[in-house]
mmCIF file with all atom_site columns, C-alpha atoms in Angstrom:
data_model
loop_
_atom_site.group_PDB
_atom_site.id
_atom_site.type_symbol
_atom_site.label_atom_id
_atom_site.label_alt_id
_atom_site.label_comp_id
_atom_site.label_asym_id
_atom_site.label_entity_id
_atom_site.label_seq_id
_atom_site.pdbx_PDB_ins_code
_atom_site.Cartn_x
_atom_site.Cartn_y
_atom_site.Cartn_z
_atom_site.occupancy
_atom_site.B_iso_or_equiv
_atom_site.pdbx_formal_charge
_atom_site.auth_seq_id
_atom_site.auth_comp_id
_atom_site.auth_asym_id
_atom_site.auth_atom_id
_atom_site.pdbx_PDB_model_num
ATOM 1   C CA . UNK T 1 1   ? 39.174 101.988 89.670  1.00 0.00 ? 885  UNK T CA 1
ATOM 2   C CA . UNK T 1 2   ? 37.051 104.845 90.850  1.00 0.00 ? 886  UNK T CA 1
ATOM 3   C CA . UNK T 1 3   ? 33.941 104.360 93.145  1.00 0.00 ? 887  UNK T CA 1
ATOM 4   C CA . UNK T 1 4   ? 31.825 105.610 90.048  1.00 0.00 ? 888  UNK T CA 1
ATOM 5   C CA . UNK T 1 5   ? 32.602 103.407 87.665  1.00 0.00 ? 889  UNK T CA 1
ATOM 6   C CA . UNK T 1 6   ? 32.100 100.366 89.829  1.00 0.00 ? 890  UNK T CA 1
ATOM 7   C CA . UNK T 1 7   ? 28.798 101.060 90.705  1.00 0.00 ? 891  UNK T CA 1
ATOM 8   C CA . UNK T 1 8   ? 28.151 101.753 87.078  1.00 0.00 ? 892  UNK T CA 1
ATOM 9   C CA . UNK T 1 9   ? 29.612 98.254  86.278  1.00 0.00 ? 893  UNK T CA 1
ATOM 10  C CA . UNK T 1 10  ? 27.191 96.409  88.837  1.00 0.00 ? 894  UNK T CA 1
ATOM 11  C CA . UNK T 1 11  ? 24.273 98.468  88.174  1.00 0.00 ? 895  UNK T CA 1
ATOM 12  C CA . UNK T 1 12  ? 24.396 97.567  84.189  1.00 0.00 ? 896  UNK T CA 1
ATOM 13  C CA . UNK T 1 13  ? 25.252 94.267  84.843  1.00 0.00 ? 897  UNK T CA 1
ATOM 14  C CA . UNK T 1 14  ? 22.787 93.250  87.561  1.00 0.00 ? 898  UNK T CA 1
ATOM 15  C CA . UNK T 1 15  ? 19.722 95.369  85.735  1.00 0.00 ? 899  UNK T CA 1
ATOM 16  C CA . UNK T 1 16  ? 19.933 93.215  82.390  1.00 0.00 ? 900  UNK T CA 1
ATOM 17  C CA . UNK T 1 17  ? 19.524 90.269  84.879  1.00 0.00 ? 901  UNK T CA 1
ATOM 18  C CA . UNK T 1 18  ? 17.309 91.634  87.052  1.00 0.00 ? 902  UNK T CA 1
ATOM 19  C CA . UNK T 1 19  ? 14.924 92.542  83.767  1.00 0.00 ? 903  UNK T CA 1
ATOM 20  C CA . UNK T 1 20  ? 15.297 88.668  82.628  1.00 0.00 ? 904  UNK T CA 1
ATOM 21  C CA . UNK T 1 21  ? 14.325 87.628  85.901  1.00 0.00 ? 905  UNK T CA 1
ATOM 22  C CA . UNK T 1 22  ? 11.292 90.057  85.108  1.00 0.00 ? 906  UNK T CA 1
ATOM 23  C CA . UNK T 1 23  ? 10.243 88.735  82.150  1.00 0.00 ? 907  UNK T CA 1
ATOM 24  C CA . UNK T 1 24  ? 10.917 84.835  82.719  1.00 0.00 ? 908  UNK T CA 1
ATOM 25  C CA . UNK T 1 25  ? 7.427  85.676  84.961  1.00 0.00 ? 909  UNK T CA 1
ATOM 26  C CA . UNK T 1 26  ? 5.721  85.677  81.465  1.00 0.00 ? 910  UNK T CA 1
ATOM 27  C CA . UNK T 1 27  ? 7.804  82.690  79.850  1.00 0.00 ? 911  UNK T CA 1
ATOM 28  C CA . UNK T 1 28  ? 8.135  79.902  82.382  1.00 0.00 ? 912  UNK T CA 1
ATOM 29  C CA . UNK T 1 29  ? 4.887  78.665  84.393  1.00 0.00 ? 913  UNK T CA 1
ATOM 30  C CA . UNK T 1 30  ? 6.921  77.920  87.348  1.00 0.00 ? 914  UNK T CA 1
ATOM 31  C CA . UNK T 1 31  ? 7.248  81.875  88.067  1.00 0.00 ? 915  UNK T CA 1
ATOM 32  C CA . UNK T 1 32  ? 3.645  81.500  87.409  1.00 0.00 ? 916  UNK T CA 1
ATOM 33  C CA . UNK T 1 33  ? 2.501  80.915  90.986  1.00 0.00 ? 917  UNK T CA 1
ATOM 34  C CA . UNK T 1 34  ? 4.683  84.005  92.415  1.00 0.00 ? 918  UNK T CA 1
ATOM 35  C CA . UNK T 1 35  ? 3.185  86.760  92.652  1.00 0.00 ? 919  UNK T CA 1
ATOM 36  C CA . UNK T 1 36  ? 4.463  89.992  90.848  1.00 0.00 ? 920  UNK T CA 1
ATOM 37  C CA . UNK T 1 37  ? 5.451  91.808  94.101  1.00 0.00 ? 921  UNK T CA 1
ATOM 38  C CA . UNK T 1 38  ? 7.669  89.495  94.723  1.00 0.00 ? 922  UNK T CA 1
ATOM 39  C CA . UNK T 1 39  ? 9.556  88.978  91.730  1.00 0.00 ? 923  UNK T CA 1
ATOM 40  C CA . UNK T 1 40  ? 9.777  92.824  91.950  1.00 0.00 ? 924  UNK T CA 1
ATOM 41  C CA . UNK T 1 41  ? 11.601 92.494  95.226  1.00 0.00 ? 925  UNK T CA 1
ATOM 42  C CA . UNK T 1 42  ? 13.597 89.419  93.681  1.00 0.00 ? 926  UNK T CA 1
ATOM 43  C CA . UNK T 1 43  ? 14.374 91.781  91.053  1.00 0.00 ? 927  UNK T CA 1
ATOM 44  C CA . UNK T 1 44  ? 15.453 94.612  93.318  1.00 0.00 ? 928  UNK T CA 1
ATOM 45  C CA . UNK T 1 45  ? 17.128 92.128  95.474  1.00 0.00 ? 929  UNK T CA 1
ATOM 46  C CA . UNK T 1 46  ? 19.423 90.876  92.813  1.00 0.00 ? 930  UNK T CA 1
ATOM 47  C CA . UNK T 1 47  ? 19.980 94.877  92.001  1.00 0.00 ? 931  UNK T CA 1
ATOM 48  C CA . UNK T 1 48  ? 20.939 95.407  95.784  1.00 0.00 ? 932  UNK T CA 1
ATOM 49  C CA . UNK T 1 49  ? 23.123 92.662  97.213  1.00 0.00 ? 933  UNK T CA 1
ATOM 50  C CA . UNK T 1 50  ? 26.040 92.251  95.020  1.00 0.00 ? 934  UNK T CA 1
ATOM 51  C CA . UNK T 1 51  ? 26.112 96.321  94.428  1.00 0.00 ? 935  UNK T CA 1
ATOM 52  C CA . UNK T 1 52  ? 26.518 96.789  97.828  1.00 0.00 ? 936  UNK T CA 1
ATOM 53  C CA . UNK T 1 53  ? 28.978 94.095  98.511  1.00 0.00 ? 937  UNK T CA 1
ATOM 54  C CA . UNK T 1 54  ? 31.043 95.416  96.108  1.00 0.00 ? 938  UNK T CA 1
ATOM 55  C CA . UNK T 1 55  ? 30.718 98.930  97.775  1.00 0.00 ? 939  UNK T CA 1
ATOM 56  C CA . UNK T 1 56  ? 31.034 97.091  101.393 1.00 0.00 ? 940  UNK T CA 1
ATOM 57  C CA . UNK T 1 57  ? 34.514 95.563  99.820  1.00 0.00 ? 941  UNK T CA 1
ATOM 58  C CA . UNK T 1 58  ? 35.574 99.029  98.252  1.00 0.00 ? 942  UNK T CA 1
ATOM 59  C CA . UNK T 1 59  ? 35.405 100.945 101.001 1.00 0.00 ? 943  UNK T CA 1
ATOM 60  C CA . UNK T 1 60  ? 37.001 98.178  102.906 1.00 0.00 ? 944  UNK T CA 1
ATOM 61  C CA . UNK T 1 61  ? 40.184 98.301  100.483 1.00 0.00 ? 945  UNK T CA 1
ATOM 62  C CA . UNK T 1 62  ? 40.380 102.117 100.145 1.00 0.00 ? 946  UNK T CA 1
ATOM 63  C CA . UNK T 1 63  ? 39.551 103.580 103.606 1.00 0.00 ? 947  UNK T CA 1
ATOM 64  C CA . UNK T 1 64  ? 39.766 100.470 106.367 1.00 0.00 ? 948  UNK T CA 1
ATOM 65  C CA . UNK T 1 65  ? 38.640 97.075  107.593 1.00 0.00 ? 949  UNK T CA 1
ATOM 66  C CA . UNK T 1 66  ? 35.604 98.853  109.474 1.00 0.00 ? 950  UNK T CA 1
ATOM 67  C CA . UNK T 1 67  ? 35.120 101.542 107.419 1.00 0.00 ? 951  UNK T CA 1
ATOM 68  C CA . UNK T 1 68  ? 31.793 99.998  106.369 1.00 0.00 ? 952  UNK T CA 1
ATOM 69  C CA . UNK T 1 69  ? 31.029 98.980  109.593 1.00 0.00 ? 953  UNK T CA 1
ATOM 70  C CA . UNK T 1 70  ? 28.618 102.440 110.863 1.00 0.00 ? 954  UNK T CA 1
ATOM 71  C CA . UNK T 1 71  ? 26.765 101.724 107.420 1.00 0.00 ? 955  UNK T CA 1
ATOM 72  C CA . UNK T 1 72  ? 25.954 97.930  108.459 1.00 0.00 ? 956  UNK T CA 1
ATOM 73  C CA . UNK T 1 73  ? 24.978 98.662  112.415 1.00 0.00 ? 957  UNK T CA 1
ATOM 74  C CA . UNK T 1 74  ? 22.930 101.970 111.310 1.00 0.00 ? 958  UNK T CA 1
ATOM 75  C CA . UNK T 1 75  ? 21.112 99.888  108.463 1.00 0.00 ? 959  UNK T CA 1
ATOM 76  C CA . UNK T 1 76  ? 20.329 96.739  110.317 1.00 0.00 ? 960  UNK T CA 1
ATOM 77  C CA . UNK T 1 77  ? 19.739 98.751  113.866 1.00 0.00 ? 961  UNK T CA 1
ATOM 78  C CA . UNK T 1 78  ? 17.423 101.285 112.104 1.00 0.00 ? 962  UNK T CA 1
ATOM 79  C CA . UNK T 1 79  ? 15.451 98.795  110.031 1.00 0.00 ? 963  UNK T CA 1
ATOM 80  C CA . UNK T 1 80  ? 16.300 95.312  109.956 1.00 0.00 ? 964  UNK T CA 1
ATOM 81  C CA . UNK T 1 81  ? 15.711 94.952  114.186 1.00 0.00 ? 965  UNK T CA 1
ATOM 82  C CA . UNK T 1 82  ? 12.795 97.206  114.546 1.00 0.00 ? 966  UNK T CA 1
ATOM 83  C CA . UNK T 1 83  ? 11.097 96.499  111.495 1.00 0.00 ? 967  UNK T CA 1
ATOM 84  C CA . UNK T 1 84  ? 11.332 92.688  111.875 1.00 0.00 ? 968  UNK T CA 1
ATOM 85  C CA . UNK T 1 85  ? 9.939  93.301  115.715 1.00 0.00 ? 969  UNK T CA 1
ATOM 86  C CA . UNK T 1 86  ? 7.157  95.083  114.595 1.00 0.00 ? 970  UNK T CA 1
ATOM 87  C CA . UNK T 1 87  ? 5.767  92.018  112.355 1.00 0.00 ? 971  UNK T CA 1
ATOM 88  C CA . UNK T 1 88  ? 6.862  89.635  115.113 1.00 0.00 ? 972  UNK T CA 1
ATOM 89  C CA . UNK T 1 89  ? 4.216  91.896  117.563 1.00 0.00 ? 973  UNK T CA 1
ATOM 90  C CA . UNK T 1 90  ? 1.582  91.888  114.882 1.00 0.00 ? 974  UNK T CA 1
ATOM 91  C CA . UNK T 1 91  ? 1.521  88.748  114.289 1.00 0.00 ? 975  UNK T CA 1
ATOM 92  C CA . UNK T 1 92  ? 1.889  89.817  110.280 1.00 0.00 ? 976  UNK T CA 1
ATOM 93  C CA . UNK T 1 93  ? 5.060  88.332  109.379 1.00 0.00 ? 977  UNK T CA 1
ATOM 94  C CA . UNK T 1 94  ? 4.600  86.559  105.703 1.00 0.00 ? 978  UNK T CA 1
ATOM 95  C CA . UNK T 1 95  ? 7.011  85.806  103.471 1.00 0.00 ? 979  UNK T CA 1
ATOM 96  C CA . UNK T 1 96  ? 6.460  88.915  101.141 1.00 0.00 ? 980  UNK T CA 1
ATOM 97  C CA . UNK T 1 97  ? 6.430  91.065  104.657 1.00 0.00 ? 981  UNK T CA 1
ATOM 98  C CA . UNK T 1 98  ? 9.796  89.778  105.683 1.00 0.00 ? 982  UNK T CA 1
ATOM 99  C CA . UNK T 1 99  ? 11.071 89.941  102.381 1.00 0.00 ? 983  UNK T CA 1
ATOM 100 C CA . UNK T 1 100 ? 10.236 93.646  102.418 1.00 0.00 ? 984  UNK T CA 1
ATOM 101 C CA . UNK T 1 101 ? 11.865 94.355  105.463 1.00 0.00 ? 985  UNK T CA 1
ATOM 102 C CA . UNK T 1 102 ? 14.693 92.831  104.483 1.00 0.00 ? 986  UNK T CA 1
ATOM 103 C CA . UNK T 1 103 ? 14.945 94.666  101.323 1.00 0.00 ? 987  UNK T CA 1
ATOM 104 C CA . UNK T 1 104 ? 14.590 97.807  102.751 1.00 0.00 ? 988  UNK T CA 1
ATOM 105 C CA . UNK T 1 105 ? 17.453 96.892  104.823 1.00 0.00 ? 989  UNK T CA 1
ATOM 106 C CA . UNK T 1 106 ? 19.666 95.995  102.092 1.00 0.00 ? 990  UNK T CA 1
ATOM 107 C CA . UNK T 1 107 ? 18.735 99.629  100.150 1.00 0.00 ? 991  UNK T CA 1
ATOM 108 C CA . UNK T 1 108 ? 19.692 101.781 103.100 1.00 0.00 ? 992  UNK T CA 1
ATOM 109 C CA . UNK T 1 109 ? 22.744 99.584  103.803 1.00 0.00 ? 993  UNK T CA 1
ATOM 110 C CA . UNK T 1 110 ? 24.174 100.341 99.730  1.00 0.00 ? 994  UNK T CA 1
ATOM 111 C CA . UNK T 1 111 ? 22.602 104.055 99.783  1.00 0.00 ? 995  UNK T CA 1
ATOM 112 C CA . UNK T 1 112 ? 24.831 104.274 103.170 1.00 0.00 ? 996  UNK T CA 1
ATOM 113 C CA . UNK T 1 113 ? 27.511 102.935 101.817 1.00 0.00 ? 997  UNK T CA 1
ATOM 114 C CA . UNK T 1 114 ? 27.165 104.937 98.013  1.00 0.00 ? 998  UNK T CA 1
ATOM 115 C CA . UNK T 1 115 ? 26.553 108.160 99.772  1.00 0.00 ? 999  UNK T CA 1
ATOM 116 C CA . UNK T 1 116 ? 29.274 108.448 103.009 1.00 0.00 ? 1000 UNK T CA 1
ATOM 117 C CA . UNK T 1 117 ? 32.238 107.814 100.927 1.00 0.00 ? 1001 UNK T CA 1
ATOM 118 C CA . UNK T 1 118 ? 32.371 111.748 99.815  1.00 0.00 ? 1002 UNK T CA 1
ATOM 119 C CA . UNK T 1 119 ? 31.805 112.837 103.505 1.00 0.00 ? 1003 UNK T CA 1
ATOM 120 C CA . UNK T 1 120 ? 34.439 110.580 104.764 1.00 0.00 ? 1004 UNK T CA 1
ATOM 121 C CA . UNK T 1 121 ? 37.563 110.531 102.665 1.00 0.00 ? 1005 UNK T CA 1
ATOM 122 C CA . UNK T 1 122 ? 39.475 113.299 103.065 1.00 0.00 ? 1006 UNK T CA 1
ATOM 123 C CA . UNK T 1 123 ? 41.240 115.123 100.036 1.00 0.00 ? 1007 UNK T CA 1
ATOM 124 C CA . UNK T 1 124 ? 44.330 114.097 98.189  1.00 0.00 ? 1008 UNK T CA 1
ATOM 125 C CA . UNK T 1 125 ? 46.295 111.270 97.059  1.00 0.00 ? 1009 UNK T CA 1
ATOM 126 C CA . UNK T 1 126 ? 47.954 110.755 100.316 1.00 0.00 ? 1010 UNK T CA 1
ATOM 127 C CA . UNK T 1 127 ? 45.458 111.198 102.957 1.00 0.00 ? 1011 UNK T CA 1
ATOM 128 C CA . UNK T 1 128 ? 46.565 107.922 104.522 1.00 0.00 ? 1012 UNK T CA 1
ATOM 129 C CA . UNK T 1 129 ? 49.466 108.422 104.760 1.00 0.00 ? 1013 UNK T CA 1
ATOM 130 C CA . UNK T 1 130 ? 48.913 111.647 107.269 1.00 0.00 ? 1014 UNK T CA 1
ATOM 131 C CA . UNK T 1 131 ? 46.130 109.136 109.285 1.00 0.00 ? 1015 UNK T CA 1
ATOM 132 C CA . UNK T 1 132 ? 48.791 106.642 109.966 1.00 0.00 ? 1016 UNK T CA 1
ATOM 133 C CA . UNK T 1 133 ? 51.306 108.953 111.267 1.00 0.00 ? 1017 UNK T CA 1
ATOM 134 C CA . UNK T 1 134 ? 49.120 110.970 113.504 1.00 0.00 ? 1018 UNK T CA 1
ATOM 135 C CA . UNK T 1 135 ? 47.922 107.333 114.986 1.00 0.00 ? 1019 UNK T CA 1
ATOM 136 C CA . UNK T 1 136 ? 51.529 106.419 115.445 1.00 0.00 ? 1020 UNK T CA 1
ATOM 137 C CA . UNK T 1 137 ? 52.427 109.695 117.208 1.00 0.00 ? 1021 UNK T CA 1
ATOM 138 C CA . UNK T 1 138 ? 49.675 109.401 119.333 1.00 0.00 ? 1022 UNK T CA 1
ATOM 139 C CA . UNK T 1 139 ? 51.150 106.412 120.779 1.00 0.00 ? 1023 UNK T CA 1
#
């Protein structure tokens, strides 16, 4: 299955859930006492996490085991650790701030991993193939 038409899949999938999530704001009064910013990031959240899992997984299957790994350290390095240090120093850390952060984390982590995939393959049907030998006449 190509990288395209999974994220396709997830992205349709998630979105009609993500919009009933939206709209059970209206219908049920438990949603009632959220606030709309964060059943947005609820939303997005739902949008995010499974999308890029499944790109985490994909690249896992077609490239290597830590093939996603650079996407995951420069993601929670670059935002989850500094961002989350920042509202520990100023004392500003709610729920809805955290969330954020978090979120933001989670959308540079699948962008990362949606985006590197066409820098770091190379070309042809048996690229591998060619990797694995030149690591085995290395040694």
């Amino acid at each position: 299955m190509r990288l395209s038409t999974v994220q396709t899949n997830c992205f349709v999938l998630l979105a009609a859930i993500a919009v009933a999530l939206t709209i059970s704001r209206l219908a049920l009064p438990v949603f009632d006492q959220l606030g709309w910013l964060v059943i947005a990031m609820m939303a997005v959240q739902l949008l995010i996490e499974p999308w890029a899992g499944v790109l985490y997984s994909y690249r896992k299957i077609a490239l290597s085991t830590a093939a996603g790994l650079p996407a995951l350290v420069i993601a929670y390095g670059a935002v989850a650790g500094p961002g989350l240090t920042l509202l520990a120093v100023t004392r500003s850390g709610s729920a809805e701030a955290i969330w954020a952060v978090l979120l933001a984390t989670r959308v540079v982590f699948a962008i990362l991993l949606a985006w590197t995939p066409r820098i770091s393959m190379p070309a042809g049907p048996d690229w591998r193939r060619g990797v694995i030998r030149r690591r085995r006449d290395a040694t």
